[in-house]
Coordinates of C-alpha atoms in Angstrom, one line a residue:
Chain C
M1 CA 16.1 21.1 37.8
K2 CA 15.6 17.4 37.5
R3 CA 12.8 15.7 39.3
Q4 CA 15.2 13.7 41.4
E5 CA 17.2 16.8 42.5
L6 CA 14.0 18.6 43.2
E7 CA 12.8 15.7 45.3
R8 CA 16.1 15.7 47.3
E9 CA 16.2 19.5 47.7
G10 CA 12.4 19.6 48.4
K11 CA 12.8 17.3 51.4
E12 CA 15.4 19.7 52.8
W13 CA 13.0 22.6 52.3
V14 CA 10.3 20.8 54.1
K15 CA 12.6 20.0 56.9
E16 CA 13.6 23.7 57.2
G17 CA 10.0 24.8 57.0
I18 CA 10.3 26.7 53.8
I19 CA 7.4 24.8 52.2
S20 CA 4.9 22.3 53.5
E21 CA 4.9 18.6 52.6
E22 CA 1.7 19.1 50.5
Q23 CA 3.3 21.9 48.6
L24 CA 6.2 19.8 47.8
N25 CA 4.0 17.0 46.5
R26 CA 2.2 19.5 44.3
I27 CA 5.4 20.9 42.9
L28 CA 6.6 17.3 42.2
A29 CA 3.3 16.5 40.5
R30 CA 3.8 19.5 38.2
K31 CA 7.2 18.3 37.3
K32 CA 5.8 15.0 36.2
E33 CA 3.2 16.7 34.1
T34 CA 5.7 18.7 32.1
G35 CA 7.0 15.3 31.1
P36 CA 10.6 14.1 31.4
N37 CA 12.7 13.4 28.4
Y38 CA 10.5 10.5 27.5
I39 CA 11.1 10.6 23.8
I40 CA 14.9 11.0 24.2
I41 CA 15.0 7.9 26.4
L42 CA 12.8 6.0 24.0
F43 CA 15.2 6.7 21.2
A44 CA 18.2 6.0 23.4
V45 CA 16.8 2.6 24.1
L46 CA 15.9 1.9 20.5
L47 CA 19.3 3.0 19.2
T48 CA 21.2 1.0 21.8
G49 CA 19.0 -2.0 21.1
L50 CA 19.6 -1.6 17.4
G51 CA 23.3 -1.3 18.1
F52 CA 23.2 -4.7 19.8
L53 CA 21.2 -6.2 17.0
T54 CA 23.7 -5.1 14.5
F55 CA 26.6 -5.9 16.8
I56 CA 25.7 -9.6 16.7
M57 CA 26.4 -9.6 13.0
S58 CA 30.0 -8.4 13.7
E59 CA 33.0 -10.6 13.2
W60 CA 33.8 -10.6 16.9
A61 CA 30.4 -11.9 17.8
R62 CA 30.3 -14.5 15.1
Q63 CA 33.0 -16.8 16.5
A64 CA 31.5 -20.0 17.8
H65 CA 33.2 -19.8 21.2
L66 CA 31.8 -20.2 24.7
S67 CA 33.4 -16.9 25.8
R68 CA 31.1 -15.0 23.5
V69 CA 28.1 -16.6 24.9
V70 CA 29.2 -15.9 28.5
I71 CA 29.9 -12.2 27.7
L72 CA 26.5 -11.9 26.1
L73 CA 24.8 -13.4 29.1
L74 CA 26.6 -11.2 31.5
V75 CA 25.6 -8.1 29.5
T76 CA 22.0 -9.3 29.5
L77 CA 22.0 -10.0 33.3
F78 CA 23.7 -6.7 33.9
F79 CA 21.0 -4.7 32.1
Y80 CA 18.2 -6.6 33.7
I81 CA 19.5 -6.3 37.3
L82 CA 20.5 -2.6 36.9
G83 CA 17.0 -2.0 35.5
D84 CA 15.4 -3.8 38.3
I85 CA 17.4 -1.9 40.9
L86 CA 16.6 1.5 39.3
H87 CA 13.0 0.5 39.1
R88 CA 12.8 -0.3 42.7
K89 CA 14.4 3.0 43.6
N90 CA 11.4 4.6 41.9
N91 CA 13.4 5.7 38.9
T92 CA 10.8 4.1 36.6
L93 CA 11.8 5.4 33.3
Y94 CA 15.5 4.5 33.5
G95 CA 14.7 1.2 35.2
I96 CA 12.3 0.2 32.4
S97 CA 14.8 1.4 29.7
F98 CA 17.5 -0.9 31.0
I99 CA 15.0 -3.8 31.4
V100 CA 13.9 -3.3 27.8
L101 CA 17.6 -3.3 26.8
G102 CA 18.2 -6.5 28.7
Y103 CA 15.2 -7.9 26.9
I104 CA 16.5 -6.9 23.5
V105 CA 20.0 -8.2 24.2
F106 CA 18.6 -11.5 25.4
G107 CA 16.7 -12.0 22.1
S108 CA 19.5 -10.9 19.9
G109 CA 21.8 -13.2 21.9
L110 CA 19.4 -16.1 21.4
L111 CA 19.3 -15.5 17.7
L112 CA 23.1 -15.2 17.6
V113 CA 23.8 -18.5 19.4
I114 CA 21.3 -20.2 17.2
D115 CA 23.2 -18.8 14.2
I116 CA 26.8 -19.4 15.2
Y117 CA 26.0 -22.9 16.6
Q118 CA 24.3 -23.8 13.3
V119 CA 20.9 -24.7 14.9
T120 CA 18.7 -25.2 11.9
L121 CA 15.3 -23.6 12.4
F122 CA 12.1 -25.1 11.1
S123 CA 9.8 -22.6 12.8
A124 CA 10.0 -19.3 14.6
W125 CA 10.4 -20.8 18.0
P126 CA 13.0 -18.3 19.2
F127 CA 10.5 -15.6 18.7
I128 CA 7.9 -17.6 20.7
I129 CA 10.4 -17.7 23.6
W130 CA 11.3 -14.0 23.1
T131 CA 7.6 -12.9 23.1
A132 CA 6.8 -15.1 26.1
V133 CA 9.7 -13.7 28.1
G134 CA 8.4 -10.2 27.2
L135 CA 4.9 -11.1 28.5
V136 CA 6.3 -12.2 31.9
L137 CA 8.4 -9.0 32.0
F138 CA 5.3 -7.0 31.3
Y139 CA 3.5 -8.7 34.0
L140 CA 6.3 -7.7 36.4
Y141 CA 6.7 -4.1 35.4
Q142 CA 3.6 -3.1 33.4
H143 CA 5.1 -0.4 31.3
P144 CA 3.9 0.7 27.8
L145 CA 7.4 0.6 26.4
L146 CA 7.7 -3.1 27.3
Y147 CA 4.3 -3.8 25.7
F148 CA 5.3 -2.0 22.6
V149 CA 8.6 -3.9 22.2
L150 CA 7.1 -7.3 22.9
V151 CA 4.2 -6.8 20.4
V152 CA 6.7 -5.6 17.7
I153 CA 8.9 -8.6 18.3
G154 CA 6.1 -11.0 18.2
T155 CA 4.8 -9.5 15.0
I156 CA 8.2 -9.6 13.4
G157 CA 8.5 -13.2 14.5
Q158 CA 5.2 -14.1 12.7
L159 CA 6.2 -12.2 9.6
Y160 CA 9.6 -14.0 9.6
N161 CA 7.8 -17.3 10.1
G162 CA 5.6 -16.6 7.1
L163 CA 8.4 -15.4 4.8
S164 CA 10.9 -18.1 5.8
F165 CA 8.8 -21.2 6.2
S166 CA 5.6 -20.2 4.3
D167 CA 3.8 -21.2 7.4
F168 CA 1.6 -19.6 10.1
N169 CA 2.8 -20.0 13.6
W170 CA -0.3 -20.7 15.7
I171 CA 1.6 -21.0 18.9
L172 CA 3.1 -17.5 18.5
F173 CA -0.3 -16.2 17.5
V174 CA -2.1 -17.7 20.5
V175 CA 0.7 -16.5 22.9
M176 CA 0.4 -13.0 21.6
V177 CA -3.4 -12.7 21.4
L178 CA -4.1 -14.4 24.8
G179 CA -1.2 -12.9 26.7
A180 CA -1.0 -9.4 25.2
G181 CA -4.8 -9.4 24.8
Y182 CA -5.3 -10.2 28.5
F183 CA -3.1 -7.3 29.5
A184 CA -4.7 -4.9 27.2
F185 CA -8.1 -5.9 28.5
R186 CA -7.0 -5.5 32.1
E187 CA -5.2 -2.2 31.7
E188 CA -7.9 -0.7 29.3
L189 CA -5.3 1.3 27.5
G190 CA -6.0 2.5 24.0
L191 CA -2.3 2.2 23.0
Y192 CA -2.3 -1.5 23.9
Y193 CA -5.5 -2.2 21.9
Y194 CA -4.1 -0.3 19.0
L195 CA -0.8 -2.1 19.0
L196 CA -2.4 -5.5 19.4
A197 CA -5.1 -4.9 16.8
A198 CA -2.4 -3.7 14.3
S199 CA -0.4 -6.8 15.1
F200 CA -3.5 -9.0 14.5
A201 CA -4.1 -7.4 11.2
L202 CA -0.6 -8.0 10.1
Q203 CA -0.5 -11.5 11.3
S204 CA -3.8 -12.1 9.5
I205 CA -1.9 -11.3 6.2
V206 CA 0.6 -14.0 7.0
L207 CA -2.3 -16.4 7.8
T208 CA -4.1 -15.6 4.6
M209 CA -1.0 -15.9 2.5
T210 CA 0.2 -19.2 3.9
V211 CA -2.9 -21.1 4.9
S212 CA -5.5 -20.1 2.3
E213 CA -5.2 -20.1 -1.4
H214 CA -6.8 -16.8 -2.2
Y215 CA -6.5 -13.3 -0.9
Y216 CA -10.1 -12.9 0.0
W217 CA -9.9 -15.1 3.0
Y218 CA -8.4 -12.1 4.7
L219 CA -12.0 -10.9 5.3
I220 CA -12.7 -13.5 7.9
P221 CA -10.0 -12.8 10.5
I222 CA -10.5 -9.1 10.1
L223 CA -14.3 -9.4 10.5
I224 CA -13.6 -11.5 13.6
L225 CA -11.4 -8.7 14.9
Y226 CA -14.1 -6.2 14.2
L227 CA -16.5 -8.3 16.2
V228 CA -14.0 -8.4 19.1
G229 CA -13.8 -4.6 19.0
D230 CA -17.6 -4.5 19.0
A231 CA -17.8 -6.9 22.0
L232 CA -15.4 -4.7 23.9
R233 CA -17.5 -1.5 23.4
E234 CA -17.9 -1.2 27.2
Q235 CA -14.3 -0.1 27.4
E236 CA -14.1 3.3 25.8
N237 CA -10.5 2.8 24.6
A238 CA -11.3 -0.4 22.8
V239 CA -12.8 1.7 20.0
V240 CA -9.4 1.9 18.4
I241 CA -9.8 -1.8 17.5
S242 CA -12.6 -0.8 15.2
Y243 CA -10.5 1.9 13.6
V244 CA -7.7 -0.5 13.0
T245 CA -10.0 -3.1 11.4
L246 CA -11.6 -0.5 9.2
I247 CA -8.3 0.9 8.0
S248 CA -7.1 -2.7 7.3
I249 CA -10.2 -3.7 5.5
F250 CA -10.1 -0.4 3.5
I251 CA -6.5 -1.0 2.4
Y252 CA -7.6 -4.5 1.5
G253 CA -10.4 -3.0 -0.5
M254 CA -8.1 -0.8 -2.5
F255 CA -5.7 -3.7 -3.0
Q256 CA -8.6 -5.8 -4.2
T257 CA -9.4 -3.3 -7.0
L258 CA -5.9 -3.9 -8.3
L259 CA -6.0 -7.6 -7.9
L260 CA -9.2 -8.0 -9.7
Q261 CA -7.8 -6.3 -12.7
D262 CA -4.5 -8.1 -12.7
E263 CA -4.1 -10.0 -15.9
W264 CA -2.2 -12.8 -14.4
Y265 CA -4.0 -13.3 -11.1
S266 CA -7.6 -12.5 -11.9
P267 CA -8.2 -15.5 -14.2
Q268 CA -7.1 -17.8 -11.3
I269 CA -9.8 -16.6 -9.0
P270 CA -12.6 -19.2 -8.9
S271 CA -16.0 -17.9 -9.9
F272 CA -17.5 -19.3 -6.7
D273 CA -15.8 -20.5 -3.6
T274 CA -18.4 -22.4 -1.6
S275 CA -16.3 -23.1 1.5
F276 CA -15.3 -19.5 1.8
F277 CA -18.9 -18.4 1.3
I278 CA -20.2 -20.6 4.1
V279 CA -17.6 -19.5 6.6
W280 CA -18.1 -15.9 5.6
L281 CA -21.9 -16.1 5.8
F282 CA -21.7 -17.6 9.2
V283 CA -19.5 -14.8 10.6
F284 CA -21.3 -12.1 8.8
I285 CA -24.8 -13.0 9.9
F286 CA -23.5 -13.2 13.4
A287 CA -22.0 -9.7 13.0
L288 CA -25.2 -8.3 11.6
Y289 CA -27.2 -9.8 14.4
V290 CA -24.9 -8.2 17.0
K291 CA -25.3 -4.8 15.4
W292 CA -29.0 -5.2 15.2
R293 CA -29.3 -6.3 18.8
T294 CA -27.1 -3.4 20.1
E295 CA -29.2 -1.0 18.0
R296 CA -26.3 0.7 16.3
K297 CA -27.8 0.3 12.9
E298 CA -26.0 3.3 11.5
E299 CA -22.7 1.4 11.9
M300 CA -23.9 -1.2 9.4
V301 CA -22.4 0.8 6.7
D302 CA -19.0 -0.6 7.9
F303 CA -20.1 -3.9 6.6
V304 CA -20.1 -3.0 2.9
L305 CA -16.3 -3.4 3.1
F306 CA -16.8 -6.9 4.4
L307 CA -18.9 -8.1 1.5
P308 CA -17.4 -10.9 -0.6
I309 CA -17.2 -8.7 -3.7
V310 CA -15.0 -11.3 -5.4
L311 CA -17.9 -13.7 -5.7
L312 CA -20.0 -11.3 -7.7
P313 CA -20.0 -11.0 -11.5
Q314 CA -18.3 -7.7 -12.5
A315 CA -16.5 -7.9 -9.2
H316 CA -14.0 -5.3 -10.3
L317 CA -16.6 -2.6 -10.7
F318 CA -18.2 -3.5 -7.4
S319 CA -14.9 -3.5 -5.6
I320 CA -14.6 0.2 -6.5
I321 CA -18.2 1.0 -5.7
V322 CA -18.0 -0.4 -2.1
L323 CA -15.1 1.9 -1.3
F324 CA -17.2 4.9 -2.3
V325 CA -20.3 3.7 -0.5
F326 CA -18.3 3.2 2.6
S327 CA -16.6 6.6 2.6
L328 CA -19.7 8.5 1.6
G329 CA -21.6 6.5 4.2
W330 CA -19.2 7.5 6.9
I331 CA -19.2 11.2 5.9
F332 CA -23.0 11.2 5.8
I333 CA -23.5 9.4 9.1
G334 CA -20.8 11.6 10.6
Y335 CA -22.7 14.7 9.8
R336 CA -26.0 13.1 11.0
I337 CA -24.7 12.2 14.4
Q338 CA -22.2 15.1 14.6
L339 CA -19.1 13.1 15.0
P340 CA -16.1 15.1 13.5
Q341 CA -13.8 12.1 13.7
R342 CA -16.1 10.1 11.5
I343 CA -16.3 12.9 9.0
M344 CA -12.6 13.2 8.9
L345 CA -12.0 9.5 8.4
G346 CA -14.7 9.3 5.8
T347 CA -13.2 12.2 3.9
V348 CA -9.8 10.6 3.9
A349 CA -11.3 7.3 2.7
F350 CA -13.1 9.2 0.0
L351 CA -9.9 10.8 -1.2
F352 CA -8.1 7.5 -1.3
S353 CA -11.0 5.9 -3.2
T354 CA -11.0 8.7 -5.7
F355 CA -7.3 8.6 -6.3
N356 CA -7.3 4.9 -6.4
V357 CA -9.7 5.0 -9.3
Y358 CA -8.1 8.0 -10.9
I359 CA -4.6 6.5 -10.8
Q360 CA -5.7 3.2 -12.2
Y361 CA -7.7 4.6 -15.1
A362 CA -5.9 7.8 -16.0
W363 CA -2.2 6.8 -15.6
D364 CA -2.1 4.9 -18.8
A365 CA -4.6 6.9 -20.7
L366 CA -3.5 10.5 -20.0
N367 CA -0.5 12.5 -20.7
K368 CA 1.6 12.6 -17.5
S369 CA 1.5 16.3 -17.0
L370 CA -2.2 16.4 -17.7
F371 CA -2.6 13.5 -15.2
F372 CA -1.1 15.6 -12.4
F373 CA -3.0 18.7 -13.4
I374 CA -6.4 17.0 -13.4
G375 CA -5.5 15.3 -10.1
G376 CA -4.8 18.7 -8.5
V377 CA -8.0 20.2 -9.9
L378 CA -9.9 17.2 -8.7
L379 CA -8.5 17.8 -5.2
F380 CA -9.4 21.4 -5.3
L381 CA -13.0 20.5 -6.3
I382 CA -13.3 17.9 -3.6
S383 CA -12.0 20.3 -0.9
F384 CA -14.3 23.0 -2.1
I385 CA -17.4 20.8 -2.0
F386 CA -16.5 19.6 1.5
E387 CA -15.8 23.1 2.8
R388 CA -19.1 24.3 1.5
Q389 CA -20.9 21.3 3.0
R390 CA -19.2 21.9 6.3
R391 CA -20.2 25.5 6.4
R392 CA -23.8 24.8 5.5
L393 CA -24.0 22.2 8.2
K394 CA -22.5 24.5 10.7
K395 CA -25.0 27.1 9.8
E396 CA -27.9 24.7 10.0
G397 CA -26.6 23.5 13.4
S398 CA -26.5 27.1 14.8
D399 CA -29.9 27.8 13.2
L400 CA -31.4 24.9 15.1
R401 CA -30.0 26.2 18.3
Chain P
M1 CA 6.5 -13.1 44.7
K2 CA 7.4 -10.9 41.8
R3 CA 11.1 -10.9 42.9
L4 CA 11.1 -14.7 42.7
I5 CA 9.5 -14.6 39.2
F6 CA 12.1 -12.1 38.1
I7 CA 15.0 -14.2 39.3
F8 CA 13.4 -17.3 37.8
L9 CA 12.9 -15.5 34.5
L10 CA 16.6 -14.5 34.4
I11 CA 17.7 -18.1 35.1
V12 CA 15.4 -19.4 32.4
Q13 CA 16.8 -17.0 29.8
A14 CA 20.4 -17.8 30.7
A15 CA 19.5 -21.5 30.6
I16 CA 18.0 -21.3 27.1
I17 CA 21.0 -19.6 25.7
L18 CA 23.5 -21.9 27.4
L19 CA 21.4 -24.9 26.3
V20 CA 21.9 -24.0 22.6
A21 CA 25.6 -23.6 23.1
F22 CA 26.1 -26.8 25.1
Q23 CA 24.0 -28.8 22.7
Y24 CA 26.5 -27.9 20.1
E25 CA 29.4 -29.1 22.2
W26 CA 27.5 -32.2 23.1
I27 CA 26.8 -33.1 19.5
K28 CA 30.5 -32.5 18.6
D29 CA 31.5 -35.1 21.2
N30 CA 28.6 -37.6 21.1
G31 CA 26.9 -37.1 17.8
K32 CA 26.8 -39.8 15.1
P33 CA 29.5 -39.0 12.5
I34 CA 28.5 -38.8 8.8
F35 CA 30.6 -37.9 5.8
L36 CA 29.4 -35.7 3.0
E37 CA 30.8 -34.8 -0.3
T38 CA 30.5 -31.3 -1.7
K39 CA 30.1 -30.2 -5.3
T40 CA 32.6 -27.8 -7.0
P41 CA 33.4 -25.0 -7.1
I42 CA 33.1 -23.7 -3.6
T43 CA 32.2 -20.0 -3.3
T44 CA 33.6 -17.7 -0.7
Y45 CA 31.1 -16.0 1.5
H46 CA 31.9 -12.4 2.6
A47 CA 35.4 -11.6 4.0
N48 CA 35.2 -13.7 7.1
N49 CA 36.9 -17.0 5.9
D50 CA 33.4 -18.2 5.5
V51 CA 32.6 -20.4 2.6
Y52 CA 29.4 -21.5 0.9
V53 CA 29.3 -25.1 -0.1
E54 CA 26.8 -27.2 -2.0
Y55 CA 26.6 -30.8 -1.0
E56 CA 25.9 -33.7 -3.3
I57 CA 22.8 -34.4 -1.1
N58 CA 21.5 -30.9 -1.8
Y59 CA 20.2 -32.3 -5.1
L60 CA 18.0 -35.3 -4.9
P61 CA 16.9 -37.3 -7.9
A62 CA 13.2 -37.9 -8.4
E63 CA 13.6 -41.7 -8.0
I64 CA 14.2 -41.4 -4.3
W65 CA 11.6 -38.6 -3.7
E66 CA 8.9 -40.5 -1.8
I67 CA 6.5 -37.5 -1.4
D68 CA 3.4 -37.3 -3.5
E69 CA 2.0 -33.9 -2.5
E70 CA 3.2 -30.6 -3.8
L71 CA 5.4 -28.9 -1.2
D72 CA 5.6 -25.2 -0.2
Y73 CA 8.9 -23.4 -0.3
R74 CA 10.9 -24.3 2.8
E75 CA 8.6 -27.0 4.0
K76 CA 10.3 -29.6 6.2
V77 CA 11.3 -32.9 4.7
F78 CA 13.5 -35.8 6.0
V79 CA 16.4 -37.1 3.9
V80 CA 17.6 -40.6 4.8
L81 CA 21.3 -41.1 4.2
A82 CA 23.3 -44.3 4.1
P83 CA 27.1 -44.8 3.6
D84 CA 28.3 -46.2 0.3
D85 CA 31.4 -48.4 -0.1
T86 CA 33.9 -45.6 0.5
G87 CA 32.0 -44.5 3.6
V88 CA 30.6 -41.3 2.1
H89 CA 26.9 -40.8 2.9
R90 CA 24.5 -40.7 0.0
A91 CA 20.8 -39.9 0.0
V92 CA 18.6 -43.0 -0.3
R93 CA 15.1 -41.7 0.2
V94 CA 13.2 -38.6 1.1
T95 CA 10.0 -38.6 3.3
K96 CA 7.6 -36.1 4.6
E97 CA 7.1 -37.7 8.0
R98 CA 9.9 -38.8 10.3
P99 CA 11.2 -42.0 8.7
E100 CA 11.9 -45.4 10.2
L101 CA 15.6 -46.1 9.8
R102 CA 17.3 -49.3 9.0
A103 CA 20.8 -50.1 10.3
E104 CA 23.5 -47.7 9.1
E105 CA 20.9 -45.1 8.0
V106 CA 20.7 -41.6 9.4
S107 CA 18.0 -39.1 8.7
L108 CA 18.6 -35.3 8.3
P109 CA 15.8 -32.8 8.4
A110 CA 15.9 -30.4 5.4
T111 CA 13.8 -27.7 3.9
Y112 CA 12.4 -28.0 0.4
S113 CA 13.6 -25.4 -2.0
Y114 CA 12.5 -26.1 -5.6
V115 CA 12.1 -28.8 -8.2
D116 CA 14.2 -28.8 -11.4
S117 CA 11.9 -30.4 -13.9
I118 CA 14.6 -30.6 -16.7
K119 CA 17.1 -32.5 -14.6
D120 CA 14.3 -34.2 -12.8
E121 CA 15.7 -33.4 -9.4
Y122 CA 14.7 -31.7 -6.2
R123 CA 16.8 -29.1 -4.4
V124 CA 16.7 -29.0 -0.6
D125 CA 18.7 -27.1 2.1
Y126 CA 20.1 -28.4 5.3
G127 CA 21.2 -25.2 7.0
I128 CA 24.8 -26.3 7.0
E129 CA 25.7 -24.9 3.6
K130 CA 27.6 -22.0 5.2
I131 CA 30.8 -23.0 6.9
S132 CA 32.6 -20.4 9.0
Q133 CA 36.3 -20.2 9.8
V134 CA 37.6 -22.4 7.0
D135 CA 41.4 -22.4 6.3
P136 CA 41.7 -20.1 3.3
G137 CA 44.5 -22.2 1.8
K138 CA 42.0 -25.0 0.8
D139 CA 41.6 -25.6 -2.9
K140 CA 38.2 -24.4 -3.9
H141 CA 38.1 -26.2 -7.2
R142 CA 38.3 -29.7 -5.6
R143 CA 35.6 -31.6 -3.9
W144 CA 35.7 -31.5 -0.1
L145 CA 34.8 -34.1 2.4
I146 CA 32.8 -32.6 5.3
T147 CA 32.5 -34.5 8.6
L148 CA 29.3 -33.9 10.4
K149 CA 28.1 -35.0 13.8
V150 CA 24.3 -35.6 14.1
A151 CA 22.2 -35.6 17.2
P152 CA 19.3 -38.0 17.6
W153 CA 16.9 -35.0 17.4
G154 CA 18.3 -33.8 14.1
Q155 CA 20.6 -31.0 15.0
K156 CA 24.1 -31.2 13.6
A157 CA 27.6 -29.8 13.9
I158 CA 30.4 -29.6 11.4
T159 CA 33.6 -31.0 12.9
E160 CA 36.0 -31.4 10.0
V161 CA 36.6 -30.0 6.5
A162 CA 39.1 -31.8 4.3
E163 CA 40.0 -31.9 0.6
L164 CA 39.1 -35.1 -1.2

């Protein structure tokens, strides 16, 4: 039985004295826990939204005629108002779905009129409006789905801005970080922090590619994000920010090992970049100070990934070494403070580092079938060592007790 | 309070979309007309009676390029146009900042594309290279004369397509 039906029926039962009011509430609460068709609705919204986004490319929609605009507006308003009515009738999920649809149709409509009326764009301003509208909607309805959609749209807008105009849109960035950041901070929801941090990491790529000349400037925004995550330690869920930063910087580290070997790009890297070094040193010392003050010295191993390897001689070799130091450090510390999550992430990082090196060096040198064989054997070995280590530690742990 | 914000938000969204549409109509009626010549041949864009044209002013000789710095792909520039004896507009100079215009002159914002160092000319885009709903009977091997209306804030609308 659907929750709504149950609610209706249940009220009858209470009236007839079959069950008490309290019992009904408990039954309803149970119904909620088993979860409605959340995923199905999510996909329904996404598919319908995508339907609209592709529909605006159709021949019918692409006629520059006011009737098209009016129809589009009516559809937008219809979705919004229907959603609002449903939401007020406590049918939250459907209400939000229609509001999200209205939101998507609004944005696609805006992009459509811009295109059919030949408005030439010189920045991603439609995306700024789209994101800002999303923030206001989120303020009104406070639903994770809205948050998700608006962060995705803002991020796409920034990527679009970077690709189309080779420029970083600071307004969009500030609107996203301040607006969405404020809501994440207020709601203290891990999902929000996760989405926003991922968006920040992606936007930083655009920033690095458009504003700075070299890839290593990416270290600075990510280090700042790491500091933000650190500063929000009070909130338990904010820890995902640190995870997102470390994943980003680890991927950066692997990418760096390739770049430093690249025959075309690596000679263009200056041997020393003073302005970068000064900025980096400033942020880095601050970060170290924070870690030292809060007495979480074991986390200092995270900072090996934030070292400006590129400025060192033999940078290529060091770029590989830091990856290993980081992953082994995480595994080691994970065992020390008994945090399985750290061990897991450290292990994955170690695997990636190993394969990064293996693929780079062995792909050309080895026969292909030998390449895969040795890779497989290498994995077996690593897994064996880890398993033995895990058992030994488990045994030690139980001995201690 | 939240109801008011919601209603206000709906109005704002509708207004933004309508503004874009009405701006176009306004430019068609009140914009300053300019006449541009295309290059040949004209290529057809997918099925839709859409065509892709290249204007004479898409290619700018180095003599009129008044920008010293190196530009990024799709950076904004301003192309100043002035009519010649026949009334067709030609590019007279290109600047990075919004230019001061003499009589008869119009400026169009454009995005920098690339520099052709052999022909010594710069390629820019105006965002009006795609024209929809063109009469399919038009000869694509002749030059066309495109009539454009331009608003003071740089947006433009194509109002007429004719063979030269």
